[in-house]
Short mmCIF file of C-alpha atoms in Angstrom, two decimals:
data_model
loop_
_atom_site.label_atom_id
_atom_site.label_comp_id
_atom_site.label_asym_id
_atom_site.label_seq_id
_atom_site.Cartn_x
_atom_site.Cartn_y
_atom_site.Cartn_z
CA UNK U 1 54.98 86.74 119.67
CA UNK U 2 56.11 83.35 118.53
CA UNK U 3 59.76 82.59 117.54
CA UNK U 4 58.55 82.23 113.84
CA UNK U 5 57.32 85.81 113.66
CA UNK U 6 60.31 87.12 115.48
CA UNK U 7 62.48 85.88 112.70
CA UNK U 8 59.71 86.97 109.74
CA UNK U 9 59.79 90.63 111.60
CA UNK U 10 63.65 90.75 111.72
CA UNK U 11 64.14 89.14 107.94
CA UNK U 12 63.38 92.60 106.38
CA UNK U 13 65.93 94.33 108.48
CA UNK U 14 68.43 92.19 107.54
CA UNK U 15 67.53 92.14 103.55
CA UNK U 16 67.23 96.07 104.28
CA UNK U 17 71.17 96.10 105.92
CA UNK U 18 72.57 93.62 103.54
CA UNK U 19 71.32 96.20 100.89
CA UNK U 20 72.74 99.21 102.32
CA UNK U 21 76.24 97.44 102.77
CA UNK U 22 76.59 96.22 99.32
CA UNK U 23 75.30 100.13 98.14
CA UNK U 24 77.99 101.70 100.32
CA UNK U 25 80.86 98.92 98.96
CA UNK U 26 79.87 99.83 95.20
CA UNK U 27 80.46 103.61 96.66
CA UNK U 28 83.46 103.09 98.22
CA UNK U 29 84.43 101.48 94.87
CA UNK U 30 83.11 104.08 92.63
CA UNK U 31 84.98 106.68 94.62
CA UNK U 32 88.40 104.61 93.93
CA UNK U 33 88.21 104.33 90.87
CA UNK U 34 88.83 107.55 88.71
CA UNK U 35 91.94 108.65 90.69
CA UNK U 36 93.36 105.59 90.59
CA UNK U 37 92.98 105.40 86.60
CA UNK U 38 94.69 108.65 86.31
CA UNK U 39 97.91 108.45 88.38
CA UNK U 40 98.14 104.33 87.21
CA UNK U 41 101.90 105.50 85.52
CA UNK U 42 103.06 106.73 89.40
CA UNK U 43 105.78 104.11 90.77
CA UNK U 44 109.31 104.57 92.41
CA UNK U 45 112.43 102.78 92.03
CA UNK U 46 112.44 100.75 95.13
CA UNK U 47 109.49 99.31 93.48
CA UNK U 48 111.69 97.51 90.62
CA UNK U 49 114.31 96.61 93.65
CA UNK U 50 111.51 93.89 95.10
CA UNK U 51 110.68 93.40 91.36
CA UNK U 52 114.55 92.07 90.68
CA UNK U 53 114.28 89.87 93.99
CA UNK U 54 111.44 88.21 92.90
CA UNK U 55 112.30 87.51 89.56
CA UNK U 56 115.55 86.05 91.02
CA UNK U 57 113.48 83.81 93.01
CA UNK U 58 111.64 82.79 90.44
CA UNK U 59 114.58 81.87 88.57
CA UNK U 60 115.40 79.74 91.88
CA UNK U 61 118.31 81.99 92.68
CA UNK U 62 117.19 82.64 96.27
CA UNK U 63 116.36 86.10 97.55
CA UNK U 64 118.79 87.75 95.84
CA UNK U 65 119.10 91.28 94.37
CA UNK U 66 121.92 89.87 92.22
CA UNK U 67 122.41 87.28 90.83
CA UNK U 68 126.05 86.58 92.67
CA UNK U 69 125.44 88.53 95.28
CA UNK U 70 124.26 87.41 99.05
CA UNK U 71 120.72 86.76 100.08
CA UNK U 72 119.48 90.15 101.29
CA UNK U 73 115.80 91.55 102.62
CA UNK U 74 116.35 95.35 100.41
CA UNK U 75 113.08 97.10 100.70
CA UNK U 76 111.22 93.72 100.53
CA UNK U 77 108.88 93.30 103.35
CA UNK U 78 109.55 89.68 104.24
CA UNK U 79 107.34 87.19 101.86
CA UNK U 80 106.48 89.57 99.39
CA UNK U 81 109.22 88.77 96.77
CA UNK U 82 108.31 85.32 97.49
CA UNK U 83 104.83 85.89 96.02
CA UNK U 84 105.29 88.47 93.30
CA UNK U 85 107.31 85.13 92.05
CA UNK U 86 104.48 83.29 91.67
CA UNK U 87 103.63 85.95 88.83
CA UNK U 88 106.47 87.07 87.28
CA UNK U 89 108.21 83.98 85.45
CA UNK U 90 111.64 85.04 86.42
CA UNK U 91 111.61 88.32 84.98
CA UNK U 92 111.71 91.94 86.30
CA UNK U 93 108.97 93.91 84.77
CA UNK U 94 106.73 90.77 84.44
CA UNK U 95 106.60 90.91 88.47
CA UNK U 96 106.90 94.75 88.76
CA UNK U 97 103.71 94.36 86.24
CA UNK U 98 101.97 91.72 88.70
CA UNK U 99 103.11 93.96 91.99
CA UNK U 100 101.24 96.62 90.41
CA UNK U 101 98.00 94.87 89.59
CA UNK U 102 98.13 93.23 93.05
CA UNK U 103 98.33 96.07 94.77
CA UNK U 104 95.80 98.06 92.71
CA UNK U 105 93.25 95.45 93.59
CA UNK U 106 93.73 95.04 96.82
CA UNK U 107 92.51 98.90 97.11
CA UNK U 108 90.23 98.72 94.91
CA UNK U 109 88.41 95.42 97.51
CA UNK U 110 89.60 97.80 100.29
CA UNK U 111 87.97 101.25 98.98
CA UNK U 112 84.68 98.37 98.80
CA UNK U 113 84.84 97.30 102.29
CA UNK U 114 85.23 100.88 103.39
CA UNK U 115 82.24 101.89 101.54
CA UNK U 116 80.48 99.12 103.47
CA UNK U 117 81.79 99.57 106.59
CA UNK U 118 80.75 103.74 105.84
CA UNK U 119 77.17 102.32 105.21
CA UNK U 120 76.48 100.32 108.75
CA UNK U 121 77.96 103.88 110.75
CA UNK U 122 74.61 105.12 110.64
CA UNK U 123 71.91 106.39 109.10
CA UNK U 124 72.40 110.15 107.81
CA UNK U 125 73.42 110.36 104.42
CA UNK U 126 76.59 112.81 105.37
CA UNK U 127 78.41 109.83 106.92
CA UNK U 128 79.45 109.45 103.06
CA UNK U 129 80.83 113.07 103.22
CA UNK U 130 84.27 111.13 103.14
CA UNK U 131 84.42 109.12 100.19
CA UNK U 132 84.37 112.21 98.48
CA UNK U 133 87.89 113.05 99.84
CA UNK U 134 88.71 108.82 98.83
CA UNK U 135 88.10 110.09 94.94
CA UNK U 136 90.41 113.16 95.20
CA UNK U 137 92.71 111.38 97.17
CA UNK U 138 96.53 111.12 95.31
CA UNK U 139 98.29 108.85 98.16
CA UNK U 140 96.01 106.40 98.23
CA UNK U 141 95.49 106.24 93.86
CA UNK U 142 99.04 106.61 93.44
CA UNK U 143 100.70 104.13 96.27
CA UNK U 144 97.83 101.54 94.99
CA UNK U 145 99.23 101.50 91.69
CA UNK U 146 103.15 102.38 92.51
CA UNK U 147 104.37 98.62 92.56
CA UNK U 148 104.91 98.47 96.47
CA UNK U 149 103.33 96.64 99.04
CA UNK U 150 101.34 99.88 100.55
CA UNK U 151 98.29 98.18 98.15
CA UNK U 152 98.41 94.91 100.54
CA UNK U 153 98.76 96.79 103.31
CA UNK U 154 96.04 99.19 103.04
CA UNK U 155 93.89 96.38 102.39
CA UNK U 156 94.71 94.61 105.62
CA UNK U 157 94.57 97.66 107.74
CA UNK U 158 91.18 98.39 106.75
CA UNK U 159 90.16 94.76 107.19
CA UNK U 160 91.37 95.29 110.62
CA UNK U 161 88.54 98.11 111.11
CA UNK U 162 85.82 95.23 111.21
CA UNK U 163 87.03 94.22 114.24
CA UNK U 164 87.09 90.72 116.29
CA UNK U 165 89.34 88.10 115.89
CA UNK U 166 89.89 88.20 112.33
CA UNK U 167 90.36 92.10 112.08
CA UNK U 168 93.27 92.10 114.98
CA UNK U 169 95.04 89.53 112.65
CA UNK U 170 94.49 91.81 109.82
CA UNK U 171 96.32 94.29 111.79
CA UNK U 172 98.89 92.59 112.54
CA UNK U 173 99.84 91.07 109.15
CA UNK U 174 99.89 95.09 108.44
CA UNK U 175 102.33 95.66 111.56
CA UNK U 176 104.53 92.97 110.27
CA UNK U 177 104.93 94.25 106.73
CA UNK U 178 104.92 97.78 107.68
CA UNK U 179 106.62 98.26 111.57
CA UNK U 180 105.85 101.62 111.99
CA UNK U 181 102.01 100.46 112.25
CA UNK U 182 102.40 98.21 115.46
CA UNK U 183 101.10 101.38 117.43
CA UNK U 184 98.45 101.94 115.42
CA UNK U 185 97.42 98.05 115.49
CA UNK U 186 98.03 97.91 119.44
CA UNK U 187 96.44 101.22 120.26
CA UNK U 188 93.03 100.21 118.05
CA UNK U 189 92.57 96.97 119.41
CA UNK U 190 93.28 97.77 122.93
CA UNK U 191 90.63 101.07 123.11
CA UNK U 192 88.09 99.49 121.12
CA UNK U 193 88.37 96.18 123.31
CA UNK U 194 87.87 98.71 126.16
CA UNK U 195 85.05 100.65 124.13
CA UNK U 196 83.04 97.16 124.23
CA UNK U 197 83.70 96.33 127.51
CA UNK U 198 85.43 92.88 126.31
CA UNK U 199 86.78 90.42 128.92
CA UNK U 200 90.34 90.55 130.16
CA UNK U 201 91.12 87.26 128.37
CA UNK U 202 89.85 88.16 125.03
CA UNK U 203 91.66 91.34 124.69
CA UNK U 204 94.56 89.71 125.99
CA UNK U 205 94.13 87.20 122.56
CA UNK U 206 93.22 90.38 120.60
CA UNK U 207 96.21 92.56 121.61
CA UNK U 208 98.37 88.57 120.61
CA UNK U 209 96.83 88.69 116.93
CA UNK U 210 97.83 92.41 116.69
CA UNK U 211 101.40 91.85 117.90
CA UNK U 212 103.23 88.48 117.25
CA UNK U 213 102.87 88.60 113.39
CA UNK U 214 105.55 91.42 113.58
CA UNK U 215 107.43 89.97 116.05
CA UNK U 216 107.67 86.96 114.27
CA UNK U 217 109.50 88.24 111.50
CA UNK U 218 111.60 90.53 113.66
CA UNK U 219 112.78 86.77 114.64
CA UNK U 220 112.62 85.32 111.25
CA UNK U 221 114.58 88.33 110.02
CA UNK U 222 116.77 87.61 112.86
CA UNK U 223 117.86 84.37 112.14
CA UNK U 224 118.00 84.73 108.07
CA UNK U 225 120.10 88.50 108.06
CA UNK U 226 121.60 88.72 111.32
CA UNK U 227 118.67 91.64 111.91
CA UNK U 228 115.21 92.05 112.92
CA UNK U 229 114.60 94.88 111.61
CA UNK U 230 114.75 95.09 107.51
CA UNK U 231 117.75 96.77 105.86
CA UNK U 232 116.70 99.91 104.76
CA UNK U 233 116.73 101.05 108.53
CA UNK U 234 120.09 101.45 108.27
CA UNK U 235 120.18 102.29 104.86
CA UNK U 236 117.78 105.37 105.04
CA UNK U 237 118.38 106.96 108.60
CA UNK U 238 116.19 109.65 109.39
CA UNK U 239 115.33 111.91 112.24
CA UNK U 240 113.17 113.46 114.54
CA UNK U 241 112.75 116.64 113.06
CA UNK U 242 112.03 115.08 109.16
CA UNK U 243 109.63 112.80 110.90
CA UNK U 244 107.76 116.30 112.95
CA UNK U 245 107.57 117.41 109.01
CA UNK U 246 106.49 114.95 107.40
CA UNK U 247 103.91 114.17 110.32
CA UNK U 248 102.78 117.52 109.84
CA UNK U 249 102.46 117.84 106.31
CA UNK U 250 100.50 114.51 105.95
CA UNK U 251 98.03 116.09 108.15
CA UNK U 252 97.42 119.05 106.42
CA UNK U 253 97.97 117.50 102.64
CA UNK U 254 96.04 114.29 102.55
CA UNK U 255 93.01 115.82 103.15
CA UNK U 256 91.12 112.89 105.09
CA UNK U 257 92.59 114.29 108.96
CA UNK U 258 90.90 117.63 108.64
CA UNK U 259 87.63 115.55 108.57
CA UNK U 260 88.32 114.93 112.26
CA UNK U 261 89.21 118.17 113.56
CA UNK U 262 86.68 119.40 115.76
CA UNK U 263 85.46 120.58 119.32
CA UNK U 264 85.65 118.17 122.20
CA UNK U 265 81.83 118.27 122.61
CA UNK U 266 81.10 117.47 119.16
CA UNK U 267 83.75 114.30 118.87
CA UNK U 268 82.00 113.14 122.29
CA UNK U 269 78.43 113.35 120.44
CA UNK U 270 79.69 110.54 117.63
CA UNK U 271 79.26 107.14 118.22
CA UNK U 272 81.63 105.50 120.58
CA UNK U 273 83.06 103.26 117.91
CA UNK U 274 84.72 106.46 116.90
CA UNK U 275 87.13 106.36 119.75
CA UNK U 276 89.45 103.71 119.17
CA UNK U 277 89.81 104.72 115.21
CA UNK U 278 90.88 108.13 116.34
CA UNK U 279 93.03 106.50 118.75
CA UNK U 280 94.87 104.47 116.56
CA UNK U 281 95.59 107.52 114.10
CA UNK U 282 96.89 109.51 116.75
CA UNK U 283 99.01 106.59 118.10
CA UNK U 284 100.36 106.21 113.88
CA UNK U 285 101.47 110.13 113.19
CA UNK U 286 103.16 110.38 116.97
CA UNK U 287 104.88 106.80 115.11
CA UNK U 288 105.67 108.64 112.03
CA UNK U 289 107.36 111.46 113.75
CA UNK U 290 109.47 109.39 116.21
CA UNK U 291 110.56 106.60 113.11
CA UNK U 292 111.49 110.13 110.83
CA UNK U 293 109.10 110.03 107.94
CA UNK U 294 110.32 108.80 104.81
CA UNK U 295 111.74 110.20 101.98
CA UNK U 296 109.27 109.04 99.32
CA UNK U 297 106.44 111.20 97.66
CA UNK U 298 102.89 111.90 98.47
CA UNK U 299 102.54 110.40 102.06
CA UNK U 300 103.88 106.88 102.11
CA UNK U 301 103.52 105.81 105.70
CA UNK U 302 100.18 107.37 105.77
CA UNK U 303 97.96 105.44 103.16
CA UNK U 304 97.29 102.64 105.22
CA UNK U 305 95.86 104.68 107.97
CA UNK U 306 94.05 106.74 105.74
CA UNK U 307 90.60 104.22 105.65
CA UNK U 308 90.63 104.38 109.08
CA UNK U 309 90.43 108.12 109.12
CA UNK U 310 87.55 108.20 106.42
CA UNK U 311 85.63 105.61 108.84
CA UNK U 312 86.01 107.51 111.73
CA UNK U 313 84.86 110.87 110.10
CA UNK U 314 82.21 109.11 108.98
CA UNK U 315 80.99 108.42 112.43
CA UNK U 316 81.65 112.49 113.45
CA UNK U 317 79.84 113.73 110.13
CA UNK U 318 76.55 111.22 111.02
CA UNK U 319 75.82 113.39 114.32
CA UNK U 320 77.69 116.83 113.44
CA UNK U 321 75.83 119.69 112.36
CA UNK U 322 75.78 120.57 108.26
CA UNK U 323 77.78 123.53 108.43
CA UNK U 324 80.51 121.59 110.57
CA UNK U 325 80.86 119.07 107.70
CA UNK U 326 80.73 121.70 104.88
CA UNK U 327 83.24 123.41 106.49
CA UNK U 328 85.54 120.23 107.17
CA UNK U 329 85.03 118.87 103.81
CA UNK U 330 85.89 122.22 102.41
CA UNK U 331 89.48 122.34 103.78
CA UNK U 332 89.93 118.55 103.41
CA UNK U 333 89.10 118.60 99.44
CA UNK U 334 91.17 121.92 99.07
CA UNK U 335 94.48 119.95 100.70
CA UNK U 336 93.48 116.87 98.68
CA UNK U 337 93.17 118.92 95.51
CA UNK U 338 96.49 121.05 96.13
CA UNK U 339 98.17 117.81 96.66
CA UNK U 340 96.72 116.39 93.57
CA UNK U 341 97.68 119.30 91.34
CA UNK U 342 101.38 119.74 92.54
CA UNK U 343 102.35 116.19 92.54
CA UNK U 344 99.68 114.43 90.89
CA UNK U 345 99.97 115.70 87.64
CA UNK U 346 104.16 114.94 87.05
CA UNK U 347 103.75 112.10 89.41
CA UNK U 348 101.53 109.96 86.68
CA UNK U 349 103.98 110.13 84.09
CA UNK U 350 107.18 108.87 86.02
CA UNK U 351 105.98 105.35 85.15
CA UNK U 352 106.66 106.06 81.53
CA UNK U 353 109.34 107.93 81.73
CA UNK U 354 111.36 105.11 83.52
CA UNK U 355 110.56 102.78 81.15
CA UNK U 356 111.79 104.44 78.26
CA UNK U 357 115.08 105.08 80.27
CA UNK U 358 115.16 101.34 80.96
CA UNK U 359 114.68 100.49 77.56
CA UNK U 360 117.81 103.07 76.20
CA UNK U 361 119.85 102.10 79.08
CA UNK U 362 119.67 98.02 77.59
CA UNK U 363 122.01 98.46 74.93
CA UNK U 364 124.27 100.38 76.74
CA UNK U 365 124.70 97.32 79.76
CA UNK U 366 124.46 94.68 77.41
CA UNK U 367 128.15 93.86 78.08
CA UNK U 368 128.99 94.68 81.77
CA UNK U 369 128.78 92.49 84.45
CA UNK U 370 129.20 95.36 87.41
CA UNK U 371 127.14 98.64 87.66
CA UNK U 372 127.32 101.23 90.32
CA UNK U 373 124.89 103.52 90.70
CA UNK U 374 122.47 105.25 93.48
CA UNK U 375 119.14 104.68 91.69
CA UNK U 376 119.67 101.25 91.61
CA UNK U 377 115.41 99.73 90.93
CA UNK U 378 116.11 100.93 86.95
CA UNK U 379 119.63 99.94 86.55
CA UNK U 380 118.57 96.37 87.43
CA UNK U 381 115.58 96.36 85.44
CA UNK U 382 117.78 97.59 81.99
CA UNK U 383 120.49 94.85 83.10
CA UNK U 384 121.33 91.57 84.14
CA UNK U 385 124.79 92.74 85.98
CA UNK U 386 125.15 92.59 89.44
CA UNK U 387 124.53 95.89 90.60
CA UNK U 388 126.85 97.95 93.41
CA UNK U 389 124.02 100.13 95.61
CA UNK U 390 125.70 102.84 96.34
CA UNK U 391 123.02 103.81 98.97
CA UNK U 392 123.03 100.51 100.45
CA UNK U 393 119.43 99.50 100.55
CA UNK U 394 120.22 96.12 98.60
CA UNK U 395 123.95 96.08 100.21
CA UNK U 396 124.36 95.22 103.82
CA UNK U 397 128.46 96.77 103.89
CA UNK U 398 126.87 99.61 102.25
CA UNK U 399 124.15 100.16 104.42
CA UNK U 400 126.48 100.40 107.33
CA UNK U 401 128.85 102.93 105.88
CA UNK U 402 128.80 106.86 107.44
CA UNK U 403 126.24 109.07 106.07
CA UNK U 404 122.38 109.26 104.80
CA UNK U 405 121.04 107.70 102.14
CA UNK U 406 122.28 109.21 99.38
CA UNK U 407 125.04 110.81 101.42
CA UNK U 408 127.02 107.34 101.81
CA UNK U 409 130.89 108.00 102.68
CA UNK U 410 131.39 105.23 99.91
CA UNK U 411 135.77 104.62 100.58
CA UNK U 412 137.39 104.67 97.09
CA UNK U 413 139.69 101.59 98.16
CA UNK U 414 136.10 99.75 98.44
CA UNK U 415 134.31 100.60 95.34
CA UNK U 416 137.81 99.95 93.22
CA UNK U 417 137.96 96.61 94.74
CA UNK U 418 134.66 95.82 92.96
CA UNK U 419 135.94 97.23 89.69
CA UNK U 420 132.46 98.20 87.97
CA UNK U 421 132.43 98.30 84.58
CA UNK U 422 130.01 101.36 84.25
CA UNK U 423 129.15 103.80 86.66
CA UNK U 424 125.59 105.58 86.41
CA UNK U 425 125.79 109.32 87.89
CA UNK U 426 122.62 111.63 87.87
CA UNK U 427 123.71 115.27 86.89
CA UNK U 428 122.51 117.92 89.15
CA UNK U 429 121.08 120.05 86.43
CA UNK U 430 121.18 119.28 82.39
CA UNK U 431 122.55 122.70 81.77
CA UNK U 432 125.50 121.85 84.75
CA UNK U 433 127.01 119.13 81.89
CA UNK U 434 130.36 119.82 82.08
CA UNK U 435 133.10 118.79 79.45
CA UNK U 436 134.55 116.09 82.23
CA UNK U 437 133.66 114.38 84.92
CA UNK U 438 135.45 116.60 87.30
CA UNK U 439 133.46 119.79 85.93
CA UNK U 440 130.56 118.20 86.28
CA UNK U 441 128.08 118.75 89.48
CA UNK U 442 126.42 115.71 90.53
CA UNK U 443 122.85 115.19 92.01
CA UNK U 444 123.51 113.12 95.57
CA UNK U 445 126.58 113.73 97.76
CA UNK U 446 127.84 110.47 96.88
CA UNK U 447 127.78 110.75 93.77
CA UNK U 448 130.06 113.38 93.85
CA UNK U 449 132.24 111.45 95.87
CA UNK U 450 132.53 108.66 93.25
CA UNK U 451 133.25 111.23 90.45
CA UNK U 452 136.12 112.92 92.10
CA UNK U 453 137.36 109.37 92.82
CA UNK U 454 137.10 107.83 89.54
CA UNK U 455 137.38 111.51 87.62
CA UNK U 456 141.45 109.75 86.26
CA UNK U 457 140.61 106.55 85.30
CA UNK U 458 136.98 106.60 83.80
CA UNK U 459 135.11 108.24 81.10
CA UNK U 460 131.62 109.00 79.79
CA UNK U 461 130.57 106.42 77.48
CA UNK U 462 126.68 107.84 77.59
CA UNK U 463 124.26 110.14 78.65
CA UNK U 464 120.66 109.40 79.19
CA UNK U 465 117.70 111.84 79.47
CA UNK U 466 114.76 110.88 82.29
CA UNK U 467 112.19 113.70 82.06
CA UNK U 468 114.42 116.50 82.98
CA UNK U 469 117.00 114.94 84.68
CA UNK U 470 120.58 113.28 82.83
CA UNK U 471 122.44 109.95 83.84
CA UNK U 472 126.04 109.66 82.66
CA UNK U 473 127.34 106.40 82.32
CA UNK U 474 130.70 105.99 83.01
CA UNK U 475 133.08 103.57 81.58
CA UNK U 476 136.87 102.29 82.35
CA UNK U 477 139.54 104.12 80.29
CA UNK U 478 141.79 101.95 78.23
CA UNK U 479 144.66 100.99 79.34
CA UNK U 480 147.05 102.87 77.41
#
């Protein structure tokens, strides 16, 4: 056969795969798409901390989550700020805005990929048995959405499931945003260098890409705060036995890991490109439980990983037998659907809900210039003021002080010293309102520290209603 009708024969099969790949991206996108639209109102409040750096950068103030305050790293993953600025015009909910969009699309382009990636694992239609767990997925709709970086993220980590050269950098620009991924990054790239049998020097430049993007912010971190690792570290401690937990309950809640759950001899039938992807996600929870979890809703830590999960059940459901997959996919849309219905449902609606507190809380900050509070994201989105974070994951004293995260042992000479001019408090429960500030049972441990410390010399100016939950503001008594 001449070299002209070799490449006529092999045309068709490549028109045939191109087809196949762009079918399984529009897929992968289709199954995105719903849950996404209906938990778009989920964010958090560390997502308007980075939006408040960024808007001070954009107002050339530096990376700064106040105005007079130091340059600090908060919960920004290093860069980020720096290009949410590029959106925002200097102001808060501009860039929150644009950090939401971002990160929505860069899901949305990863669900595509996944679908495409789904599509070239074989050639039984079951190996798209997962993207039915993608569409009922919560973690991955919500965190797209939420105004974090987990969007970004989850975009490069599934780049990084293409493999070669540019997926290992992919993985590590994941690693260096998000540090508990490094063993995931290492452990993929190592076993699926080994899985193709690639030469000693080019896993050796694999296993590089994978690892020096995070160690070169540990070092840039280094030299700008005096740490390489980011603030909240310190801020948020955790432990083992949160991290066992929440470990745990990601497995059984996201759905996507019971898709992988199966005898020895059936996981040894799927293709060997299987292997490292199972690998890796092993390598990521035994990370999750040793770095303690994380106190935020619906699976943080997890969403990244959770492409990789869908590819790799992708390549068990192309070889298992039909009643192994309808049995996996059973349990793993159950989970996904529990999850969905307890935390789905109130979790769309905190997006709302915040900003109406944002926009009553404006009028009431219009004239300080020093706020205290614990939930700190809102209170700098309603106000200009420099802001004391009473949990410390904007303030590097703070974050240093005895206790958790919202257990801080704040010292009452230190938070007079900064003489706020309003102090936000969340009540513990609406009906627990009492006539003072003394009576009154707070929310966090330190915030009943700071109202039996300030219970003589301030009083309640406000209350404001979020959902079911009440702020009081507190304000400096008059000097008599």
């Amino acid at each position: 056969m001449s070299a002209e009708s070799s490449r006529a024969s092999r045309a068709p099969t490549r028109a045939l795969e191109s087809r196949k790949r762009i079918a399984g991206a529009f897929a992968g996108l289709l199954a995105a798409i719903p849950a996404c639209a209906w938990l778009w109102g989920f964010s958090v409040d560390d997502a308007l901390i980075t939006a408040r750096v960024a808007a001070n950068i954009g107002r050339g103030l530096g990376q700064r989550f106040n105005p007079h305050g130091p340059v600090v790293d908060a919960v920004t993953p290093l860069g980020y700020a720096h290009f949410l600025a590029l959106f925002g015009h200097g102001d808060v909910l501009a860039c929150f805005l644009a950090a939401r969009s971002l990160g929505l699309s860069a899901w949305l382009v990863a669900a595509a990929l996944l679908g495409a990636l789904i599509a070239r694992a074989g050639q039984s239609r079951a190996r798209f048995l997962p993207l039915a767990a993608i569409a009922l997925s919560a973690p991955l709709a919500a965190w797209a959405g939420s105004g974090m970086e987990t969007g970004i993220v989850t975009l490069f980590a599934t780049l990084g499931l293409s493999g070669g050269a540019g997926g290992a950098l992919a993985l590590g620009l994941a690693a260096a945003w998000r540090p508990e991924l490094i063993p995931f990054a290492f452990v993929l790239v190592v076993v699926r260098a080994r899985v193709e049998r690639a030469a000693p020097l080019r896993t050796l430049a694999l296993v590089a890409l994978a690892t020096l993007p995070s160690f070169s912010v540990a070092m840039i971190r280094l030299m700008c705060f005096g740490r390489a690792v980011p603030l909240a570290f310190y801020a948020k401690p955790s432990d083992f036995e949160h991290g066992l937990r929440y470990a745990l309950g990601g497995f059984a809640f996201t759905g996507l890991p019971w898709l992988l759950v199966a005898r020895p001899r059936e996981l040894g039938r799927a293709a060997p490109a299987a292997r490292p992807l199972i690998a890796a996600l092993a390598a990521h929870f035994f990370a999750l439980v040793l770095c303690g979890g994380d106190w935020m809703s619906l699976y943080r830590l997890l969403v990244p990983v959770l492409p990789c999960a869908a590819l790799a059940a992708a390549y068990l459901a192309e070889r298992a037998r039909p009643w192994a997959n309808a049995l996996r996919m059973s349990l793993a849309l159950l989970c996904a659907l529990l999850l969905a219905w307890g935390l789905g449902a109130p979790a769309r609606r905190v997006g709302a809900k915040r900003a109406a507190l944002i926009a009553e809380a404006r009028p009431l900050f219009a004239r300080d210039t020093r706020i205290a509070a614990l939930d700190v994201g809102w209170v700098g989105a309603a106000s200009g003021a420099d802001v004391i974070d009473l949990a410390g994951v904007t303030d590097a004293e703070v974050a240093f002080f005895p206790g958790g995260h919202t257990s801080k042992r704040v010292p009452r000479a230190w938070l007079f010293a900064h003489r706020p001019t309003a102090i936000v408090l969340l009540v513990e429960d609406k009906s627990l309102l009492g006539p003072s500030i003394a009576e009154t049972a707070f929310s966090r441990a330190v915030e009943q520290r700071v109202a039996s410390f300030v219970a003589d010399d301030y009083r309640v100016r406000a209350t404001l209603a979020h959902s079911t939950q009440i702020y009081v503001v507190l304000e400096p008594k008059p000097n008599p």
